Short mmCIF file of C-alpha atoms and ligand atoms in Angstrom, two decimals:
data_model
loop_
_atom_site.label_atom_id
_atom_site.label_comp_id
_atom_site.label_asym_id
_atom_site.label_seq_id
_atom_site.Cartn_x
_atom_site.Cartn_y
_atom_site.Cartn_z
CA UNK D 265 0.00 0.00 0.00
CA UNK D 266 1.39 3.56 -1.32
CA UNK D 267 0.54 5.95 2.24
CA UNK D 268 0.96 9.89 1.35
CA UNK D 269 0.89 11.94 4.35
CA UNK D 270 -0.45 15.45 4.28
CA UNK D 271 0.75 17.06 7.17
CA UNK D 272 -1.50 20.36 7.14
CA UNK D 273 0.16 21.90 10.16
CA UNK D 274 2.07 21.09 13.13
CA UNK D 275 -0.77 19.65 14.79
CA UNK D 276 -2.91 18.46 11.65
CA UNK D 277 -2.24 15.65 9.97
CA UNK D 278 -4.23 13.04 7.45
CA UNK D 279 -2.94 10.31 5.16
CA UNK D 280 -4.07 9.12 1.56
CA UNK D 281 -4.04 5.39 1.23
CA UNK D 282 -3.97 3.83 -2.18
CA UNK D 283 -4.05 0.42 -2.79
CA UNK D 284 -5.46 -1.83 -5.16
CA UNK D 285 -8.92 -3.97 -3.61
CA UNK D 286 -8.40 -1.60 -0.48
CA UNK D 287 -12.20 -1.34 0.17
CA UNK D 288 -12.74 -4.90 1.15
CA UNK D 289 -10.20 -4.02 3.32
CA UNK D 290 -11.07 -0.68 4.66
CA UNK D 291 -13.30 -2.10 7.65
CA UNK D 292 -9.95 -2.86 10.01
CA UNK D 293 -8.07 0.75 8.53
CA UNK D 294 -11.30 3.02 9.41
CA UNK D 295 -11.16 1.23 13.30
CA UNK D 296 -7.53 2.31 13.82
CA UNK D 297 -8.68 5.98 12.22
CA UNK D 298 -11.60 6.97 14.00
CA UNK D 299 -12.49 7.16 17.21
CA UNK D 300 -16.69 6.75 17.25
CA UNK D 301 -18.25 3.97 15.54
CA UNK D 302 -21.51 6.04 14.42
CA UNK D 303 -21.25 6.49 10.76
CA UNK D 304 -23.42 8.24 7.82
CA UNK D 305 -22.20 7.08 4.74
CA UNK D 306 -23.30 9.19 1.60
CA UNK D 307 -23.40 8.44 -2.01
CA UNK D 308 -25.63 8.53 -5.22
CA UNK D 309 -27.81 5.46 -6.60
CA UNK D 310 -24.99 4.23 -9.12
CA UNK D 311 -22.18 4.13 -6.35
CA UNK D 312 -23.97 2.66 -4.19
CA UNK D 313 -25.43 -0.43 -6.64
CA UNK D 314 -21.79 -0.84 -7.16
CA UNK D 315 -19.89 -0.38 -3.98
CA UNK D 316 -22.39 0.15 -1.29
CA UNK D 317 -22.67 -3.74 0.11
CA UNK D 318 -18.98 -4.08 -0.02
CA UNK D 319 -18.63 -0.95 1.94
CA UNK D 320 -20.90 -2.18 4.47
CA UNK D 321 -19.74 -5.95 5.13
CA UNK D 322 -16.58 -4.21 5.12
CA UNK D 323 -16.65 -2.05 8.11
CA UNK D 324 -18.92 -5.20 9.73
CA UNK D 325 -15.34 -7.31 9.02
CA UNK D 326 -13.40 -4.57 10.73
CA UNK D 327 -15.61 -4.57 14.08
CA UNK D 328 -18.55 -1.48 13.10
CA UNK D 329 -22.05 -2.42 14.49
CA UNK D 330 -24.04 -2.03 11.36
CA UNK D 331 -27.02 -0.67 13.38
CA UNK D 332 -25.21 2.56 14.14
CA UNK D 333 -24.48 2.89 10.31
CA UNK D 334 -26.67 5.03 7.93
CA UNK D 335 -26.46 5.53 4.15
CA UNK D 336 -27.84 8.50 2.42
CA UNK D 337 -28.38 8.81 -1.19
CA UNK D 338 -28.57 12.12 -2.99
CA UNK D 339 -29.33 12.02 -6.56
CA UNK D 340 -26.39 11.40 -9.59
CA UNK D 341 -25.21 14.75 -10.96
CA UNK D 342 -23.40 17.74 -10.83
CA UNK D 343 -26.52 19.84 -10.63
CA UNK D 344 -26.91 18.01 -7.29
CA UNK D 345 -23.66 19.66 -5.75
CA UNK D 346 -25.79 22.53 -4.84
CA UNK D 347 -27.30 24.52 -1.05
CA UNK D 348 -30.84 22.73 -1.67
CA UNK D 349 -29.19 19.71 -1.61
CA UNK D 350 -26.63 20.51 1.32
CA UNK D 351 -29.72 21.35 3.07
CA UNK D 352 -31.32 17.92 2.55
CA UNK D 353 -28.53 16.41 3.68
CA UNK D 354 -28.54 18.50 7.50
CA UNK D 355 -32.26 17.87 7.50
CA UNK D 356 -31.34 13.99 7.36
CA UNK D 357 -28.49 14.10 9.43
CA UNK D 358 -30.83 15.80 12.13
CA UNK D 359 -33.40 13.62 11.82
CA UNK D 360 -30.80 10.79 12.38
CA UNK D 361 -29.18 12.74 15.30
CA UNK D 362 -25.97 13.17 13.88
CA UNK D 363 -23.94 15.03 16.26
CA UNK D 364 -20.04 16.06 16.60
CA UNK D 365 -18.27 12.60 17.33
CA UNK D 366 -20.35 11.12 13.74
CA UNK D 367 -17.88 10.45 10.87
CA UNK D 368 -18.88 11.23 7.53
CA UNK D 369 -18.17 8.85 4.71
CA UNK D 370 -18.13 10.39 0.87
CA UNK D 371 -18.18 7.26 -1.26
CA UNK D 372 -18.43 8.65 -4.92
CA UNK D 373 -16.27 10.97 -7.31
CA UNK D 374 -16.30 14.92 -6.92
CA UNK D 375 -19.82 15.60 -7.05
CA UNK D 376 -20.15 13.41 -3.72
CA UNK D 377 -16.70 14.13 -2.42
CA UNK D 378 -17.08 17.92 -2.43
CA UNK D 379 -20.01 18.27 -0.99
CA UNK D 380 -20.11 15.57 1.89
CA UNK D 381 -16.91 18.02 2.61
CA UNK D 382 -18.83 20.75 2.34
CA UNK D 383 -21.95 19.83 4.79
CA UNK D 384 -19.48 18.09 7.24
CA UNK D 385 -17.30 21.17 6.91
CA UNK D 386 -20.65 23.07 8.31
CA UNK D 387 -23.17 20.93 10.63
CA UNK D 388 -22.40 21.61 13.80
CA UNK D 389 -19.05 23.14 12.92
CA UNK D 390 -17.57 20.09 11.36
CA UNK D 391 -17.77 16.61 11.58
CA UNK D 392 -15.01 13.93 10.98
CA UNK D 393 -15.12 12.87 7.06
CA UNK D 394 -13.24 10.26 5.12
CA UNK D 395 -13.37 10.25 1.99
CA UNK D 396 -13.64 7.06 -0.77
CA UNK D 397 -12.68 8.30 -4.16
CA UNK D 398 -14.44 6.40 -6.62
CA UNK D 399 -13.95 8.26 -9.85
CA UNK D 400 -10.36 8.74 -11.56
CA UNK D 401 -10.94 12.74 -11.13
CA UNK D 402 -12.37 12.24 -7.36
CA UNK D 403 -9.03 10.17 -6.83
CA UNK D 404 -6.29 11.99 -8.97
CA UNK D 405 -7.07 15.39 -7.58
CA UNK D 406 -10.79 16.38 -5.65
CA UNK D 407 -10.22 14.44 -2.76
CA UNK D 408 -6.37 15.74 -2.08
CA UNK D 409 -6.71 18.97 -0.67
CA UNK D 410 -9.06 19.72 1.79
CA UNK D 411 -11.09 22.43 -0.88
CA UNK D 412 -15.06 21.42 -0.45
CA UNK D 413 -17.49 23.12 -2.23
CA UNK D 414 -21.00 23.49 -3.74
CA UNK D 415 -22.25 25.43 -6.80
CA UNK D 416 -24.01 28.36 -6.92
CA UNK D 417 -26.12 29.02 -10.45
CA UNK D 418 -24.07 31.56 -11.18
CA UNK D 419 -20.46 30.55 -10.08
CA UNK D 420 -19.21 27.01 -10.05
CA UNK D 421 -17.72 25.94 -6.28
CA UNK D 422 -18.40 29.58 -5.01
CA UNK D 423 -19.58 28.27 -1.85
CA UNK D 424 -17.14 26.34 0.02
CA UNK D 425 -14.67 26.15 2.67
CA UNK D 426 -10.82 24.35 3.49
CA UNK D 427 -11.59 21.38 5.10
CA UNK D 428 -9.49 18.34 5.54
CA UNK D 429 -10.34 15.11 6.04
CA UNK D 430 -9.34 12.54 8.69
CA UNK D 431 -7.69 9.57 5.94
CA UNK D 432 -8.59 9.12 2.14
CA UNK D 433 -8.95 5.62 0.94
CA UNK D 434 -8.15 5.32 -2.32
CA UNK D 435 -8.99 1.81 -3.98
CA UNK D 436 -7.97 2.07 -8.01
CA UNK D 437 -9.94 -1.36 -8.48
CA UNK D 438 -13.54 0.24 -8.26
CA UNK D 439 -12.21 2.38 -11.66
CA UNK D 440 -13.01 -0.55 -13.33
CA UNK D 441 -16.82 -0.19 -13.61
CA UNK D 442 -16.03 3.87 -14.88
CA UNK D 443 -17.80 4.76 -18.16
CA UNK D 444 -14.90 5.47 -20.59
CA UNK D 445 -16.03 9.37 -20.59
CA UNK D 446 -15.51 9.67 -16.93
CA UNK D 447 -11.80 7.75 -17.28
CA UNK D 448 -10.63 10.36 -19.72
CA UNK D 449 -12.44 12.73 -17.24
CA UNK D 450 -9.64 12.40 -14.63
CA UNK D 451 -6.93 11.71 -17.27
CA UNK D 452 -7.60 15.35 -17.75
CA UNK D 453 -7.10 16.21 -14.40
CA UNK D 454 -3.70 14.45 -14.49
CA UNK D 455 -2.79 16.12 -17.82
CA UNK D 456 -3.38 19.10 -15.77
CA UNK D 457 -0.88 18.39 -12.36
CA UNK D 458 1.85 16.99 -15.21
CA UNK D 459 1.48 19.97 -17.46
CA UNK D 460 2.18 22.05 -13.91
CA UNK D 461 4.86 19.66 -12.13
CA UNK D 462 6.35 17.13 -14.25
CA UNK D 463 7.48 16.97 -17.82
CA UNK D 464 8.15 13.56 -16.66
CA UNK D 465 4.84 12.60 -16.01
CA UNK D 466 3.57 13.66 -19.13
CA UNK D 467 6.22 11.78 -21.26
CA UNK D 468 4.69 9.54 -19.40
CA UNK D 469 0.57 9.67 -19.86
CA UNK D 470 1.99 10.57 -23.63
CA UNK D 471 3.04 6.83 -24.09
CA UNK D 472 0.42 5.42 -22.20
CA UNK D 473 -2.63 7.14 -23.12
CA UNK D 474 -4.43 4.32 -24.88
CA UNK D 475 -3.70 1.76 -22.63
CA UNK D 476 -4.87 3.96 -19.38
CA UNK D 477 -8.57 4.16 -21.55
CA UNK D 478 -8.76 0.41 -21.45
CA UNK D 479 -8.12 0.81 -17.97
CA UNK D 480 -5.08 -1.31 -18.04
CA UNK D 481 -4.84 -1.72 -13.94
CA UNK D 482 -1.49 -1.38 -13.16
CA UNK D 483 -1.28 1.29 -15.36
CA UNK D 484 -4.54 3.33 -13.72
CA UNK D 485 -2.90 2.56 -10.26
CA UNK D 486 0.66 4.14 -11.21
CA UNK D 487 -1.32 7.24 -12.68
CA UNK D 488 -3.19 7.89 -9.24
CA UNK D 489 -0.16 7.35 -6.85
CA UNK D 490 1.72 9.47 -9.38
CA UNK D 491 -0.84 12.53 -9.62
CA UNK D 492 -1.40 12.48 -5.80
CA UNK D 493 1.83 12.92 -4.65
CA UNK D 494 2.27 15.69 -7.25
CA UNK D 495 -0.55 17.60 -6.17
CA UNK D 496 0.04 16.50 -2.33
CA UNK D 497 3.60 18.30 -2.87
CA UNK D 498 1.60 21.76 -4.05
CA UNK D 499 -0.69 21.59 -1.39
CA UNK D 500 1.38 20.84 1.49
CA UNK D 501 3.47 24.17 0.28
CA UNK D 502 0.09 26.67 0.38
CA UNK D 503 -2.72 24.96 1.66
CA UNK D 504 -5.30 27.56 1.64
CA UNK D 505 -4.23 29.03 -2.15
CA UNK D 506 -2.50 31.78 -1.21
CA UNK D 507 -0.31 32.38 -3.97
CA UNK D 508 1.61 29.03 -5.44
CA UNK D 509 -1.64 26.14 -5.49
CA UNK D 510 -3.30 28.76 -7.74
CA UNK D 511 -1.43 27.10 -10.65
CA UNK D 512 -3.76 23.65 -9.68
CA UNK D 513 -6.41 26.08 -11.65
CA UNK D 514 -4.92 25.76 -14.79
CA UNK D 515 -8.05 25.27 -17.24
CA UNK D 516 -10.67 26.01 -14.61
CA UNK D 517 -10.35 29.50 -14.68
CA UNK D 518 -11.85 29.38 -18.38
CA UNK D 519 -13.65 25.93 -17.24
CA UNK D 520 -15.77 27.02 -14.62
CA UNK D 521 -17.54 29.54 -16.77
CA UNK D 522 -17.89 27.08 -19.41
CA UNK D 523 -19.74 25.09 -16.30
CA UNK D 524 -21.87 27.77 -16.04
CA UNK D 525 -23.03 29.00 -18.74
CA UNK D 526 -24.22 24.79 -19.83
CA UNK D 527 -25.75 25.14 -16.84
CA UNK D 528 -23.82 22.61 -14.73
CA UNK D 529 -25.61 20.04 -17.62
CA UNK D 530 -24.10 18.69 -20.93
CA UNK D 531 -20.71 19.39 -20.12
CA UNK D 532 -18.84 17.28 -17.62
CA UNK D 533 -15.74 19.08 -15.32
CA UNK D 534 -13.57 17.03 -17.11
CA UNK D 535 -14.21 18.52 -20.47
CA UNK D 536 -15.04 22.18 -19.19
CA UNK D 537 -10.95 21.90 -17.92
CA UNK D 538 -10.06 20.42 -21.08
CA UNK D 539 -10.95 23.26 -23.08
CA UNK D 540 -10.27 25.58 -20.66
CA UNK D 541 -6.70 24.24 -20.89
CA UNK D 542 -6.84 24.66 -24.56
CA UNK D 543 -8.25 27.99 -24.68
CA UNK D 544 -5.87 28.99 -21.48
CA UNK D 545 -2.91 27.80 -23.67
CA UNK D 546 -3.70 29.95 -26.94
CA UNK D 547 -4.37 32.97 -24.87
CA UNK D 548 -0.77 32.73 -23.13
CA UNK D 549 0.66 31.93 -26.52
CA UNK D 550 -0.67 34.71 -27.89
CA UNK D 551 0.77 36.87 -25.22
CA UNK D 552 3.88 35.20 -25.57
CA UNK D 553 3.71 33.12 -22.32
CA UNK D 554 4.18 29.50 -24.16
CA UNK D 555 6.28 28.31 -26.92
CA UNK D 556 4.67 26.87 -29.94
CA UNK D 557 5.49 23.38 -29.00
CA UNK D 558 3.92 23.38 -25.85
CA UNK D 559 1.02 24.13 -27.68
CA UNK D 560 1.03 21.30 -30.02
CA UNK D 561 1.50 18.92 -27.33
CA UNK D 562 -1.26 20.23 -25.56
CA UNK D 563 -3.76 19.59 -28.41
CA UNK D 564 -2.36 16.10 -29.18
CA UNK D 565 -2.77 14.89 -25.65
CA UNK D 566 -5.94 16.21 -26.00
CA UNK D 567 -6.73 14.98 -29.05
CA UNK D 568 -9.27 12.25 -27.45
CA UNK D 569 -11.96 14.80 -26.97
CA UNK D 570 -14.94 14.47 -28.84
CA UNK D 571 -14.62 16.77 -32.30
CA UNK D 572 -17.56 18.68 -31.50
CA UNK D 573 -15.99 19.78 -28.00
CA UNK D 574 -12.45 20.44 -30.18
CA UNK D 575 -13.65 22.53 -32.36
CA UNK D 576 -15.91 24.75 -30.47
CA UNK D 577 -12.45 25.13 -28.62
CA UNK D 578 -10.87 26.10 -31.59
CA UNK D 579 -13.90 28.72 -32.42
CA UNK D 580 -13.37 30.29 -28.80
CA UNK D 581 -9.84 30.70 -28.69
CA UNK D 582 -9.91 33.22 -31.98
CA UNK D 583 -13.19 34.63 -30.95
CA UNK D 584 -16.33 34.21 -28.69
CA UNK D 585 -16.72 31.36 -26.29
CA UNK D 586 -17.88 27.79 -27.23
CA UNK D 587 -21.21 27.89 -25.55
CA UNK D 588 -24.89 27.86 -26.83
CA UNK D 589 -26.76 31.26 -26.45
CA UNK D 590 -28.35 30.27 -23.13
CA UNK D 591 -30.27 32.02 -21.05
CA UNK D 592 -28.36 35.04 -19.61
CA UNK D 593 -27.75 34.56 -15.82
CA UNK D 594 -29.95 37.26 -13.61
CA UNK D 595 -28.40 40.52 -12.91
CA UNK D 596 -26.12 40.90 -10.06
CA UNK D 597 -27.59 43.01 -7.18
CA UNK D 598 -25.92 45.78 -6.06
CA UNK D 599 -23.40 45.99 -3.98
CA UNK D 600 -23.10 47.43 -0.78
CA UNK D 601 -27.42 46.54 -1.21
CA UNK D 602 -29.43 49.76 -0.75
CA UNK D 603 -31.39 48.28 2.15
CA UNK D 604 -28.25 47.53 4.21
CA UNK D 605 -27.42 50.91 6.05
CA UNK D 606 -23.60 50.87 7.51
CA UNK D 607 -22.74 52.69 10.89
CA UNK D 608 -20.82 55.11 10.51
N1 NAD F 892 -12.29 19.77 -4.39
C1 NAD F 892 -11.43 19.83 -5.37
O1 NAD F 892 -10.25 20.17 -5.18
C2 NAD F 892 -11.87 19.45 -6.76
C3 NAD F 892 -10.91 19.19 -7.75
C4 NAD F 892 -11.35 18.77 -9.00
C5 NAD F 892 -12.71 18.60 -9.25
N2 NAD F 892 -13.61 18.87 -8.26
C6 NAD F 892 -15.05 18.69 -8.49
O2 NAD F 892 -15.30 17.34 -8.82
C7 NAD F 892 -16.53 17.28 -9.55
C8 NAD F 892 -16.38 16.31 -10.70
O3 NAD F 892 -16.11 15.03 -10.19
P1 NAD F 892 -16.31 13.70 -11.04
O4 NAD F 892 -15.74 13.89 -12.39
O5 NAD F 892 -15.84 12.58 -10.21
O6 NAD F 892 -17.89 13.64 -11.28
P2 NAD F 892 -19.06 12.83 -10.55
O7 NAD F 892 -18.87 12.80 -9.10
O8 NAD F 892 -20.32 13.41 -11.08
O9 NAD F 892 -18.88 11.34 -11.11
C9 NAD F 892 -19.00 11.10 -12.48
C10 NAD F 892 -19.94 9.90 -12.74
O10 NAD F 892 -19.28 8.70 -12.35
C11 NAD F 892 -20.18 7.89 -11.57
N3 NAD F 892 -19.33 7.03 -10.74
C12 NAD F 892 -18.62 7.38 -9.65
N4 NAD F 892 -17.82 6.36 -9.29
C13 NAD F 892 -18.05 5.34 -10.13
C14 NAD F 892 -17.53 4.03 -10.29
N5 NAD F 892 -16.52 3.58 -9.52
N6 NAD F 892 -18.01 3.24 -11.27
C15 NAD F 892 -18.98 3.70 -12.11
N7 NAD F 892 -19.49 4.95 -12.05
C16 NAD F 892 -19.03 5.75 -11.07
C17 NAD F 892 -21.01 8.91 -10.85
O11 NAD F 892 -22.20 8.34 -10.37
C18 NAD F 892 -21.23 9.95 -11.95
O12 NAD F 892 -22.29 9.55 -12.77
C19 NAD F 892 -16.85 18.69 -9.98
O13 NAD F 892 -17.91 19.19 -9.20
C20 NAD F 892 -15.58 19.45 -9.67
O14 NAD F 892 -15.83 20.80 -9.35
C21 NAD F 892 -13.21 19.28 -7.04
ZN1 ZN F 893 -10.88 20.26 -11.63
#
C-alpha cells in the first residue's frame, strides 16, 4: 500500500491510502482511524449499486455495528452539488441525530466528495469525514486537498470552505466499472498536475494514453499514486491558495464559466478543464507566455476529446466562447445593497 501523508500543520495531519482492492479491506483501517463507531455514509444510486454492500460488510469485518451505520443517497449529478441539496442532507443528518463525534463517509467521485466536505465542513461546525474516491478525477485530484465546495447558479464551487479530512482511501480497483467518458475525465485532471509539475509525467501519460482508456490496472494505479503525490507536494506548500496552489487552476479558470453558462448540464468538469486548458494555452501563446510546441503537445494529448468539443475550442480561442446562447444569468444586485445601512 502507497501511504501519502499530508501534514496540514504542526498539529494536523491526514494520510491518503492507495491500494489496489483496499475497500474490502477498509473495515480494520477506518477502526484504527476513527475514534466513534456512528457512521453516515453518503453516495448517489450508481455508487452505491456498485460499492455500497462491499462498503458495508466491510466495516462489519473490521468490528462497526451495522445498526449505528446510515447511508444517504442524494441524486447522480453535478446539478446536485448545490445549497438545496446541502440542506437535505442536514435535515437527514438531524433527523438521524448526527452530532459532533459522527464520521462522515463520501463514497463517490467529486460531485459526492465535495459536498459531503462541504456539509461536514458546516453541521455543527464540522464533523469527521473520510473520503472514498471512486472516480479517476475524485481520486487523482478532488479528494487531495481539503477544498469542499458546492455550486451556486451563477459561479461554479463559489460556496465552500478548506476542510481536511481525517484519511482518504483510495482503492484504483472500483475504476473498473467507470464509463470510458468519466476515465478520460480524470486523465484530464492528471494532464493538468503533469502539465504544472512534471514533464516527466507527461512523457509519461503521452506513451500510455491508450492503454490507461482500457483501464489497463497497473497502469490506472501508477497514474493515481503518481498525480497524488504531485498535487500533495503543491498543497502541502500553500494549503489555503494563497499564492503558489493557484497554478492547480490551470483550465478552470476558463472551465468554470464554461460550467456555467451549460448550466452545470451537458458538459462534464472534465471537459469544461479540457478546453479551458486549450483555450488557457492559446491565450498565453498569444501573449507570448508558451512556446509553440507546448502548444502542439497540448492539443495532441488532448486529441481524445470528442470533435464537437475540439472545435468549439478552436472557435473560442480566436473569438467568442464555445457555448450555446443560453439564457443570460440574472443581474447581479448591487453591492453594498441599498437596504443595508452601515454605521458610521
Ligand atoms: N475539491 C477539489 O479540489 C476538486 C478538484 C477537481 C474537481 N472537483 C469537483 O469534482 C466534480 C467532478 O467530479 P467527477 O468527475 O468525479 O464527477 P461525478 O462525481 O459526477 O462522477 C461522475 C460519474 O461517475 C459515476 N461514478 C462514480 N464512481 C463510479 C464508479 N466507480 N463506477 C462507475 N461509475 C461511477 C457517478 O455516479 C457519476 O455519474 C466537480 O464538481 C468538480 O468541481 C473538485
Ligand atoms: Zn478540476
Amino acid at each position: 500500500m502507497k501511504e501519502i501523508k499530508v501534514k496540514i500543520t504542526e498539529d494536523k495531519e491526514y494520510k491518503v491510502c492507495i491500494e489496489k482492492g483496499i475497500l474490502i479491506n477498509l473495515g480494520e483501517h477506518l477502526s484504527k482511524t476513527i475514534e466513534n463507531k456512528r457512521i453516515i455514509i453518503i453516495t448517489n444510486p450508481l455508487v452505491n449499486c456498485f460499492y455500497g454492500v462491499k462498503l458495508l460488510s466491510s466495516l462489519k469485518k473490521g468490528g462497526f455495528n451495522l445498526d449505528l451505520i446510515d447511508l444517504i443517497e442524494i441524486p447522480d449529478g453535478e446539478k446536485y452539488k448545490s445549497l438545496s441539496t446541502a440542506k437535505y442532507l442536514y435535515d437527514e443528518l438531524l433527523k438521524r441525530k448526527a452530532d459532533r463525534t459522527t464520521t462522515l463517509i463520501a463514497l463517490g467521485g467529486g460531485v459526492i466528495g465535495d459536498l459531503t466536505g462541504f456539509v461536514a465542513a458546516t453541521y455543527m461546525r464540522g464533523l469527521p469525514l473520510v473520503h472514498i474516491p471512486t472516480t479517476l478525477l475524485a481520486q487523482v485530484d478532488s479528494s487531495i486537498g481539503g477544498k469542499v465546495a458546492v455550486d451556486h447558479p451563477l459561479a461554479k464551487n463559489i460556496i465552500g470552505s478548506f476542510y481536511q479530512p481525517k484519511a482518504v482511501y483510495t482503492d484504483p480497483e472500483v475504476l473498473q466499472t467507470l464509463s470510458d467518458k468519466d476515465i478520460k475525465n480524470g486523465i484530464v485532471e492528471a494532464i493538468k498536475i503533469a502539465v504544472i509539475k512534471s514533464p516527466a509525467f507527461f512523457k509519461w501519460l503521452e506513451k500510455n494514453i491508450n492503454r490507461l482508456f482500457k483501464k489497463h490496472r497497473d497502469l490506472l494505479c501508477e497514474l493515481v499514486k503518481e498525480a497524488v503525490s504531485l498535487k500533495v507536494d503543491i498543497v502541502l506548500k500553500d494549503p489555503r491558495e494563497r499564492g503558489l496552489r493557484k497554478v492547480l487552476n490551470f483550465g478552470h479558470s476558463i472551465g468554470h464559466a464554461l460550467e456555467v453558462e451549460a448550466g452545470y448540464q451537458d458538459l462534464s468538469h472534465g471537459e469544461a478543464v479540457a478546453l479551458g486548458m486549450l483555450i488557457e494555452t492559446k491565450i498565453a501563446r498569444n501573449r507570448g507566455m508558451c512556446s509553440e510546441e507546448f502548444e502542439v503537445q497540448i492539443k495532441q494529448i488532448l486529441s481524445f476529446l470528442p470533435s464537437s468539443l475540439l472545435s468549439s475550442s478552436a472557435a473560442s480561442s480566436s473569438q467568442s466562447l464555445p457555448f450555446p446562447s443560453l439564457p443570460s444569468p440574472p443581474a447581479p444586485l448591487p453591492f453594498p445593497h441599498p437596504s443595508l445601512s452601515f454605521p458610521r
